PDB file of C-alpha atoms and ligand atoms in Angstrom:
ATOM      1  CA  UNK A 112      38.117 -13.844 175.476  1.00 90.00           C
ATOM      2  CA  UNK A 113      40.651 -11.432 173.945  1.00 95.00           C
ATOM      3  CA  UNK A 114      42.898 -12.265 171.165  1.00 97.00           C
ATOM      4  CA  UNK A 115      46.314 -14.024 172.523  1.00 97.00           C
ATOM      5  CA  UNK A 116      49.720 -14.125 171.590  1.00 98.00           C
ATOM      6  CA  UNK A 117      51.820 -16.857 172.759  1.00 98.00           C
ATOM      7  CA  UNK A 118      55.118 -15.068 173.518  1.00 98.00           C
ATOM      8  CA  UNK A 119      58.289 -18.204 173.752  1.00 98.00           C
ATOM      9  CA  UNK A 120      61.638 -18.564 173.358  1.00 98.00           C
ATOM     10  CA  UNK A 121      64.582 -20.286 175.027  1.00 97.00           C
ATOM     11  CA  UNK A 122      66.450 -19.276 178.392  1.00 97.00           C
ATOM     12  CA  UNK A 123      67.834 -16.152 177.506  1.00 97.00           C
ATOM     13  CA  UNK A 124      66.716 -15.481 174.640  1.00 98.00           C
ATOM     14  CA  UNK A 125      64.867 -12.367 175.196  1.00 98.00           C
ATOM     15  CA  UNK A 126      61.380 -12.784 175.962  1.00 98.00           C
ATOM     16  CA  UNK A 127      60.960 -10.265 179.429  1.00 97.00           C
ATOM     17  CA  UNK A 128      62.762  -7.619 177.115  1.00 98.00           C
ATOM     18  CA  UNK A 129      60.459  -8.045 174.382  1.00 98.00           C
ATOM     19  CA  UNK A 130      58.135  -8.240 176.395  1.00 98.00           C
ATOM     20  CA  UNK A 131      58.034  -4.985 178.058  1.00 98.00           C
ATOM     21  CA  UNK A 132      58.400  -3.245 174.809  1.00 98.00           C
ATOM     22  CA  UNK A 133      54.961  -4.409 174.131  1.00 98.00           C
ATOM     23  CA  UNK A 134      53.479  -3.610 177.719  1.00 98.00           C
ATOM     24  CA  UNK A 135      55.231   0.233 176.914  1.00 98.00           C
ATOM     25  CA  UNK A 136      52.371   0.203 174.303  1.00 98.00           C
ATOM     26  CA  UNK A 137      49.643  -0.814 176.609  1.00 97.00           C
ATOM     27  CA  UNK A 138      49.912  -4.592 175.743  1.00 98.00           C
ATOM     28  CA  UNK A 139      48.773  -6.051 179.100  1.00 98.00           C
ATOM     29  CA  UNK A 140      50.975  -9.389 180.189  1.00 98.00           C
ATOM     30  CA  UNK A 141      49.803 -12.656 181.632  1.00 97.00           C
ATOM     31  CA  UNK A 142      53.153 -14.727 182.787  1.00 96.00           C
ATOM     32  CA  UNK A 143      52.748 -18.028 182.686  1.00 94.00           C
ATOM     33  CA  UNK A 144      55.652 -18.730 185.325  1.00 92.00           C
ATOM     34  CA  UNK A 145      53.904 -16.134 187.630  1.00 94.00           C
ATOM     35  CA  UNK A 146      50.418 -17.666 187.165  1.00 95.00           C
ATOM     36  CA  UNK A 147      52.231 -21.132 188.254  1.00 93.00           C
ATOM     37  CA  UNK A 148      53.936 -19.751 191.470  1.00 94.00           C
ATOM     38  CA  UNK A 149      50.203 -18.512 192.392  1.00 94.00           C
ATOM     39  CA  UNK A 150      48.569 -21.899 192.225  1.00 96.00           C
ATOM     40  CA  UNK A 151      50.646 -23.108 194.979  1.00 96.00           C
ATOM     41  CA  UNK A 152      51.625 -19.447 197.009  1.00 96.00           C
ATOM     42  CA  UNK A 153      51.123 -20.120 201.177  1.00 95.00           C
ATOM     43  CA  UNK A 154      48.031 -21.299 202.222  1.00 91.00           C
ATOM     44  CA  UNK A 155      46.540 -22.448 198.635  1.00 95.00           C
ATOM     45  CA  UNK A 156      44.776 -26.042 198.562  1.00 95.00           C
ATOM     46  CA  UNK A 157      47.124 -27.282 196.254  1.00 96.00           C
ATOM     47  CA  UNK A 158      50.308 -25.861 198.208  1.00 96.00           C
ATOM     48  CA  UNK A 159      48.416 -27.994 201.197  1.00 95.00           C
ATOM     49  CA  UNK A 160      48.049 -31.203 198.915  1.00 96.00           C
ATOM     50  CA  UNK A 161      52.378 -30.900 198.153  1.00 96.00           C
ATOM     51  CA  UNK A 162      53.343 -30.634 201.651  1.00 96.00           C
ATOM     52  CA  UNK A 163      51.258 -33.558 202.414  1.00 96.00           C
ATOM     53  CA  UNK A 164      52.296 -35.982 199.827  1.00 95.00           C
ATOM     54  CA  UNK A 165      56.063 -34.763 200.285  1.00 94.00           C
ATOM     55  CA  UNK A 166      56.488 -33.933 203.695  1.00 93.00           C
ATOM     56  CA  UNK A 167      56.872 -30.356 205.581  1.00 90.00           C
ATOM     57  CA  UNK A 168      60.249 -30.653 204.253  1.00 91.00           C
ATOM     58  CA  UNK A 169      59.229 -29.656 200.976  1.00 93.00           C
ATOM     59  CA  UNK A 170      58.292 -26.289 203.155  1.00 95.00           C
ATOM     60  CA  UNK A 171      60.665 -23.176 203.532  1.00 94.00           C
ATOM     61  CA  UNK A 172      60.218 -21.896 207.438  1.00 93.00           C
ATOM     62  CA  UNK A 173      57.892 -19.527 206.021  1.00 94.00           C
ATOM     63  CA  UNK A 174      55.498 -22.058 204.943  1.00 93.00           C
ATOM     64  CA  UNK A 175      56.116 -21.228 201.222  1.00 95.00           C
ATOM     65  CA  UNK A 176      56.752 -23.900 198.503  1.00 96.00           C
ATOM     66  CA  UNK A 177      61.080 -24.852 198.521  1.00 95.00           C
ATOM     67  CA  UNK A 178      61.578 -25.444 194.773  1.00 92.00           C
ATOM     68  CA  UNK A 179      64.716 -26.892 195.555  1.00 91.00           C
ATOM     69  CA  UNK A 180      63.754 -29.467 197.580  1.00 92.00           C
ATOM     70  CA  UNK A 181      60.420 -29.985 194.970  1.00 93.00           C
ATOM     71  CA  UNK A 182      62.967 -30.076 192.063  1.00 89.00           C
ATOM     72  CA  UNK A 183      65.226 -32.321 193.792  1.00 89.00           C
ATOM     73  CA  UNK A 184      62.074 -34.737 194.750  1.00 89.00           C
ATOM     74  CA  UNK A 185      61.008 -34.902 191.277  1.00 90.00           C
ATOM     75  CA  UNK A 186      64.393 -35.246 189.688  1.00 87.00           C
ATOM     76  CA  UNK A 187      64.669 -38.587 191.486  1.00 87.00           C
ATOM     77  CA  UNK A 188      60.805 -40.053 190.971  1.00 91.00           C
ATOM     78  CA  UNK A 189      59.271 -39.879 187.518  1.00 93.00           C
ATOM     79  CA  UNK A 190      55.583 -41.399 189.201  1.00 95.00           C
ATOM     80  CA  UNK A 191      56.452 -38.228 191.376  1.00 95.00           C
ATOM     81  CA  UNK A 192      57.091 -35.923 188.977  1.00 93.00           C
ATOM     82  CA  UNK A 193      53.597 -37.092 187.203  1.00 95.00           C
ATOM     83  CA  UNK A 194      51.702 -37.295 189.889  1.00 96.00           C
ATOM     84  CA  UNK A 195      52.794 -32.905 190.620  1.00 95.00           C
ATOM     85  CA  UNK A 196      51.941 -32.414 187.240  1.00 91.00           C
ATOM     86  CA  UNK A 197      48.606 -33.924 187.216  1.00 94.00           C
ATOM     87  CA  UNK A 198      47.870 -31.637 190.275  1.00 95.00           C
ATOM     88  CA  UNK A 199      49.127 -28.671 188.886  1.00 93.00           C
ATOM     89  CA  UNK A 200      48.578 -28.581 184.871  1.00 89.00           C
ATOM     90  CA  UNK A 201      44.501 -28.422 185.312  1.00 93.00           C
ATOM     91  CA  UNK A 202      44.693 -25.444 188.254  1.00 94.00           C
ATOM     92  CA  UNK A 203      47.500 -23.753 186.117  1.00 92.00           C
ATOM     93  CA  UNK A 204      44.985 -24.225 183.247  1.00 90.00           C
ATOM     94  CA  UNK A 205      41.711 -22.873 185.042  1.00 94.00           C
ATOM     95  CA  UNK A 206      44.001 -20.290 186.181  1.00 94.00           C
ATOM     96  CA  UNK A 207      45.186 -18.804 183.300  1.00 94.00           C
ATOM     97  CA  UNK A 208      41.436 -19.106 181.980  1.00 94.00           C
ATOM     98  CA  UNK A 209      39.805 -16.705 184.462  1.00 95.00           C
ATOM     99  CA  UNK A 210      43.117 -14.261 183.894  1.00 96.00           C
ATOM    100  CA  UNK A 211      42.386 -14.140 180.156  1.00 96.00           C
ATOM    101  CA  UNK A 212      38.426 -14.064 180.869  1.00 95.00           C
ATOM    102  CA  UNK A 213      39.468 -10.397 183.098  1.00 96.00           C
ATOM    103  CA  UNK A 214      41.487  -8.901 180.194  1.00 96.00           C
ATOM    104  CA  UNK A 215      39.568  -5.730 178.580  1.00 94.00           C
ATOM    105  CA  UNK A 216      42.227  -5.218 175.585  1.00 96.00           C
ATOM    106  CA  UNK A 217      41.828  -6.512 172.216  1.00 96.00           C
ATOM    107  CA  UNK A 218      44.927  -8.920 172.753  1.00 97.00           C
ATOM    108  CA  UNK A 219      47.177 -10.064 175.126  1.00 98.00           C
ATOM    109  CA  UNK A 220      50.223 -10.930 175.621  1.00 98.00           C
ATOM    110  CA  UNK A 221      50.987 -14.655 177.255  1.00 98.00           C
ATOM    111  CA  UNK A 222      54.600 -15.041 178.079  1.00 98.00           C
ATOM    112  CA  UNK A 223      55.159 -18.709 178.456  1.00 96.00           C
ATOM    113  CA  UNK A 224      59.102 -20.024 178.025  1.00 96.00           C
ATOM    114  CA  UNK A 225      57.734 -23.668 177.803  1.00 94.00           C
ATOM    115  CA  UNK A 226      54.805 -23.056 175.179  1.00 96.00           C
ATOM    116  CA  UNK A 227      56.221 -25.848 172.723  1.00 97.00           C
ATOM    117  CA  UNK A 228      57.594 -27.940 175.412  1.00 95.00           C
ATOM    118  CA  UNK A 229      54.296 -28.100 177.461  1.00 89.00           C
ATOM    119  CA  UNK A 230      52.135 -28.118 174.380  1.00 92.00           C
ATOM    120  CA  UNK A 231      49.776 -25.091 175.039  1.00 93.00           C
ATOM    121  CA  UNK A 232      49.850 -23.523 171.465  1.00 95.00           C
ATOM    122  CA  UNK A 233      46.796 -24.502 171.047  1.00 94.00           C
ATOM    123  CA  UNK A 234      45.568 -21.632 173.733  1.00 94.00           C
ATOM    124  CA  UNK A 235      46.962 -19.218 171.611  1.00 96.00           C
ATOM    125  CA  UNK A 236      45.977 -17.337 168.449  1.00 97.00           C
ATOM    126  CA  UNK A 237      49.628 -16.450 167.426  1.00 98.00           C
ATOM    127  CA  UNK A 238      52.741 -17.742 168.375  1.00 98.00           C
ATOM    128  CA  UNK A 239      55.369 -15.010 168.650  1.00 98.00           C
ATOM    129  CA  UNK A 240      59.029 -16.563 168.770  1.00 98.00           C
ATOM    130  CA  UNK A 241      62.084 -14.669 170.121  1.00 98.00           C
ATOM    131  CA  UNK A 242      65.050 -15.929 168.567  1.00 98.00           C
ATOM    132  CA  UNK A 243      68.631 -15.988 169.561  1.00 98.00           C
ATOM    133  CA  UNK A 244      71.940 -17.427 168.156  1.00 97.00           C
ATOM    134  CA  UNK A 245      72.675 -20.534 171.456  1.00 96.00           C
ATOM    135  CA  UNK A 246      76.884 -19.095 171.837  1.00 96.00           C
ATOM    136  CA  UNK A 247      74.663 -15.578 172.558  1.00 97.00           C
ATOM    137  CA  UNK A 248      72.047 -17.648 173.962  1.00 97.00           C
ATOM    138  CA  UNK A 249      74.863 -19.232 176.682  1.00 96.00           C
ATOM    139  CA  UNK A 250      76.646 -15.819 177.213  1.00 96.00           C
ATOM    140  CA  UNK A 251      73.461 -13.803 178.460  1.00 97.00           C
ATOM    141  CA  UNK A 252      72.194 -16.472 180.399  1.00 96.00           C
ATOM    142  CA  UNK A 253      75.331 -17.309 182.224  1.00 96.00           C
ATOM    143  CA  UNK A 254      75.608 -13.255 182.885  1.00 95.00           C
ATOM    144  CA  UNK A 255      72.026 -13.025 183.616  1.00 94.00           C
ATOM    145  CA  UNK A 256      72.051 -15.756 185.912  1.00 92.00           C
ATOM    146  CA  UNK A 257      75.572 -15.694 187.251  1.00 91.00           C
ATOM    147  CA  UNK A 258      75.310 -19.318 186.886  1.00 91.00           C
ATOM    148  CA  UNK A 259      78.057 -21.932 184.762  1.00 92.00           C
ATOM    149  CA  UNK A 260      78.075 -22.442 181.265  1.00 95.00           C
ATOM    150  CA  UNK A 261      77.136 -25.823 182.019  1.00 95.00           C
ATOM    151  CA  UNK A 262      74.023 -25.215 184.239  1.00 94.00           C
ATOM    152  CA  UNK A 263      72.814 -23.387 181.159  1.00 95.00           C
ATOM    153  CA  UNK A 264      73.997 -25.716 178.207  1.00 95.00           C
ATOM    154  CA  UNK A 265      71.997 -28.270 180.398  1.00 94.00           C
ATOM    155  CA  UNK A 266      68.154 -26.084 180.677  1.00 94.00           C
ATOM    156  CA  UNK A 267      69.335 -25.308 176.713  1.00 95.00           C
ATOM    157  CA  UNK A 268      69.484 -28.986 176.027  1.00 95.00           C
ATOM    158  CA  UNK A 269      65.968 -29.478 178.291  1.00 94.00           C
ATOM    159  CA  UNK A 270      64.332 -27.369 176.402  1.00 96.00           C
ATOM    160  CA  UNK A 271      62.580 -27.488 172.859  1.00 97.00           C
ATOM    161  CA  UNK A 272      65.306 -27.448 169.952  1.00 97.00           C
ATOM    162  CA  UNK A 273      65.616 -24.320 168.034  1.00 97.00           C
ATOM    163  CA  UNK A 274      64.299 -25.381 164.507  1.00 97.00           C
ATOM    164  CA  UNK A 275      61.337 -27.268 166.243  1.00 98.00           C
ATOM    165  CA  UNK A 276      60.418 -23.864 168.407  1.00 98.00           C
ATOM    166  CA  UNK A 277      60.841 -21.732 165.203  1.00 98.00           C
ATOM    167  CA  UNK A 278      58.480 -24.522 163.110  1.00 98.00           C
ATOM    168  CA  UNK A 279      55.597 -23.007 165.604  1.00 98.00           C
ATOM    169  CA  UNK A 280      56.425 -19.486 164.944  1.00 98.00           C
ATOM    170  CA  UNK A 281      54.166 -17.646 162.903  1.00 98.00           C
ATOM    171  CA  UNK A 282      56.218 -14.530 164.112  1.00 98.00           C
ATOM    172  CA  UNK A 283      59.806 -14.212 164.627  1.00 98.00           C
ATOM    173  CA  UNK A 284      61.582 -11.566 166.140  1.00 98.00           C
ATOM    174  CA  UNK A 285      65.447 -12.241 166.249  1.00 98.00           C
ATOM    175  CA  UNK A 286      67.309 -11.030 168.865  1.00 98.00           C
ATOM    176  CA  UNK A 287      70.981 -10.971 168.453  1.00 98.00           C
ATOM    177  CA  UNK A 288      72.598  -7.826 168.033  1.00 98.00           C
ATOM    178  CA  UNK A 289      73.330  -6.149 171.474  1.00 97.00           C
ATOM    179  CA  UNK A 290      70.469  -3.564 172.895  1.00 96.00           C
ATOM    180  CA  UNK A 291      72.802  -0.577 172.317  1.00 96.00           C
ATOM    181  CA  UNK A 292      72.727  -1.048 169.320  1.00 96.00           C
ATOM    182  CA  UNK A 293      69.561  -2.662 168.097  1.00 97.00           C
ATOM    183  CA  UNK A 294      66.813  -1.303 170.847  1.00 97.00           C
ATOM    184  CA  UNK A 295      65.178   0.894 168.497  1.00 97.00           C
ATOM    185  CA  UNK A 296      64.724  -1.391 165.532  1.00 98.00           C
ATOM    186  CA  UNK A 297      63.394  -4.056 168.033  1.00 98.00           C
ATOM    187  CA  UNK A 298      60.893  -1.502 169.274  1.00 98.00           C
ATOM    188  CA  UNK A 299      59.698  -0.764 165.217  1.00 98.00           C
ATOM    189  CA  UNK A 300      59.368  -4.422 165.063  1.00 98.00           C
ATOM    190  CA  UNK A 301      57.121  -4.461 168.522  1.00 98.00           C
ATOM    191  CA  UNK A 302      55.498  -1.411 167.596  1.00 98.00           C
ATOM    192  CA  UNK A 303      54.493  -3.231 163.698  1.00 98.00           C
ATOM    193  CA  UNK A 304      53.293  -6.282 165.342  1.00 98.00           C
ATOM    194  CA  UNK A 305      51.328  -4.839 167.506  1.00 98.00           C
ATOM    195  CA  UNK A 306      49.945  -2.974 164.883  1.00 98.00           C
ATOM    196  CA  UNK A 307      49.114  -6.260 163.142  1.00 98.00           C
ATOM    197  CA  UNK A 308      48.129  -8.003 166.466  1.00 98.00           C
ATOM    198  CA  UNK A 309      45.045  -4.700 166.655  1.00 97.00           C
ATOM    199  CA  UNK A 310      43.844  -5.793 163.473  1.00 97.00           C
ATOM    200  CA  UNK A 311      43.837  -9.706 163.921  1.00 97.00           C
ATOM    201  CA  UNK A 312      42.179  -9.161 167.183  1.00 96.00           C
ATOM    202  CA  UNK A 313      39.283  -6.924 165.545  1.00 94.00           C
ATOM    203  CA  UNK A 314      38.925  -9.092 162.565  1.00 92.00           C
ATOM    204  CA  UNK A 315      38.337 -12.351 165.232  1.00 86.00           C
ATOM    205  CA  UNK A 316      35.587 -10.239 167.155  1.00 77.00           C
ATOM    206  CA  UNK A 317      33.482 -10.029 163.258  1.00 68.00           C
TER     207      UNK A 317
HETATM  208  P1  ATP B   7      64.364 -16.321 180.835  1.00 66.82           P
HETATM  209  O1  ATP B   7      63.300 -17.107 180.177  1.00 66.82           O
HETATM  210  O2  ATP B   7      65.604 -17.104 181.014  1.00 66.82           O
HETATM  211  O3  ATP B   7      63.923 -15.615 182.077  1.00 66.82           O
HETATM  212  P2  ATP B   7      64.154 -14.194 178.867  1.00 66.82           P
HETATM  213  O4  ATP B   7      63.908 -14.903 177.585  1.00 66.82           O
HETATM  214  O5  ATP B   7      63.006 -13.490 179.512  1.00 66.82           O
HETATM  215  O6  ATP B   7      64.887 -15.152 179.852  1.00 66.82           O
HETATM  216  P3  ATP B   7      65.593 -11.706 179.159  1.00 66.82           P
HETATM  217  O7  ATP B   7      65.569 -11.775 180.635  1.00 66.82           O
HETATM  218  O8  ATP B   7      64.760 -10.688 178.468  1.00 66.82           O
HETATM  219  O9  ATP B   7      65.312 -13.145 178.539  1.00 66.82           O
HETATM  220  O10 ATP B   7      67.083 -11.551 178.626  1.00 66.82           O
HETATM  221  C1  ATP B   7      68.138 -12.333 179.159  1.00 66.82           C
HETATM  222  C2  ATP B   7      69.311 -11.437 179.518  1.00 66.82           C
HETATM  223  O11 ATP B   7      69.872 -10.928 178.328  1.00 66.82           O
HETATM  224  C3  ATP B   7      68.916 -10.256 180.369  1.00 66.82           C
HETATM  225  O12 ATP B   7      69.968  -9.956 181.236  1.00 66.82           O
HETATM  226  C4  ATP B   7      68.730  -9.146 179.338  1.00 66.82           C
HETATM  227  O13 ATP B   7      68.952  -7.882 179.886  1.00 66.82           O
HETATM  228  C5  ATP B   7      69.778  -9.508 178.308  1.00 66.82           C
HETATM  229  N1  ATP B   7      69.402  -9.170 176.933  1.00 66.82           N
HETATM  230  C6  ATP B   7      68.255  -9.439 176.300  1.00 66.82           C
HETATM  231  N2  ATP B   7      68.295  -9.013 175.027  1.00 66.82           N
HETATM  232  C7  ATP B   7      69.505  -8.462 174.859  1.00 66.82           C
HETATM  233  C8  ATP B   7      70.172  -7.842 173.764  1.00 66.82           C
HETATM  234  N3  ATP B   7      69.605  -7.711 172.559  1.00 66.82           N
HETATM  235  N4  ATP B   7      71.422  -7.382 173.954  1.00 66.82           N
HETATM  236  C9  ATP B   7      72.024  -7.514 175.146  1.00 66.82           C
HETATM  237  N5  ATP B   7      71.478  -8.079 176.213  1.00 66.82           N
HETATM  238  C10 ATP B   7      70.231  -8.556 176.078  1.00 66.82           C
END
């Protein structure tokens, strides 16, 4: 099992950015949202076990998962909502296990935006925070996303409070100042935690 890094931060906040800074470096990735769209992609058991306790119309034509109308479901039924997360916190688990058990690298990185929220710290080694101001939060997300300032104030609000996410950290790497400006400094920062990251990851192997 290699050495991981729990990458987190709010919407916004930073954490692809970052994160590709690292993978520049060799870092491999494991994406926690990406691991949890392959648990239910067309034609898994568990996409099969969805469309039967919600209907086809939980379906797009394609026969892919419509988050929308799973969202929407859920919103309205907390047994609901339990009942999906029962099915799909154990595969996403066992999932990310075997994707950890493949890496080769000393470390990796695991980008997860709801590591406090859905208590999986305890998977990692380090937690890495990236942390943002919420006004510059709210302004990159709403550009990002084209989406309202409310849409985002409301995910913001969802998700784990700043002081709580920072009380996990044991790294922090703020991200404020605008790229332009601050890209380089951000990749010194990268480039001295992974540094650090080499070395924890050796000394755990002894
Ligand atoms: P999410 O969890 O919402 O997907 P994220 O934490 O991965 O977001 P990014 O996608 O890296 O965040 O960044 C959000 C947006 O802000 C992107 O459009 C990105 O290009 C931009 N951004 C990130 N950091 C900076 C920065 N320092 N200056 C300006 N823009 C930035």
């Amino acid at each position: 099992m290699p050495y991981i890094i729990g990458l987190t931060g709010g919407i916004g906040s930073g954490k692809s950015t970052i994160a590709e800074m690292f993978q520049q470096l060799g870092v491999p990735l494991i994406d926690a949202d990406i691991v949890a769209r392959q648990v239910v992609e067309k034609g898994s058991p568990l996409l099969d076990k969805i469309a039967a306790k919600f209907g086809k119309t939980i379906l797009t034509e394609q026969g892919e998962l419509n988050r929308a109308a799973l969202r929407q479901r859920i919103f309205h039924s907390d047994q609901d909502k339990q009942w999906l997360n029962n099915l799909l916190h154990p595969a996403i688990r066992q999932e990310m296990l075997a994707q950890f058990e493949q890496i080769q690298a000393p470390y990796v990185l695991w980008v997860v935006p709801l590591l406090i929220e859905n208590r999986l710290t305890d998977f990692c080694d380090r937690v890495l925070v990236i942390d943002v101001l919420p006004e510059i939060q709210l302004e990159r997300a709403v550009q990002r996303d084209q989406s309202n300032a409310d849409t985002i104030k409301n995910i913001i609000a969802s998700q784990v409070e700043r002081p709580t996410r920072l009380a996990y950290a044991d790294d922090v790497i703020e991200n404020n100042l605008p790229l332009i400006q601050n890209s380089e400094h951000l990749r010194q920062q990268v480039q001295q935690l992974h540094q650090r990251y080499q070395q924890l990851a050796q000394q755990k192997e002894h």
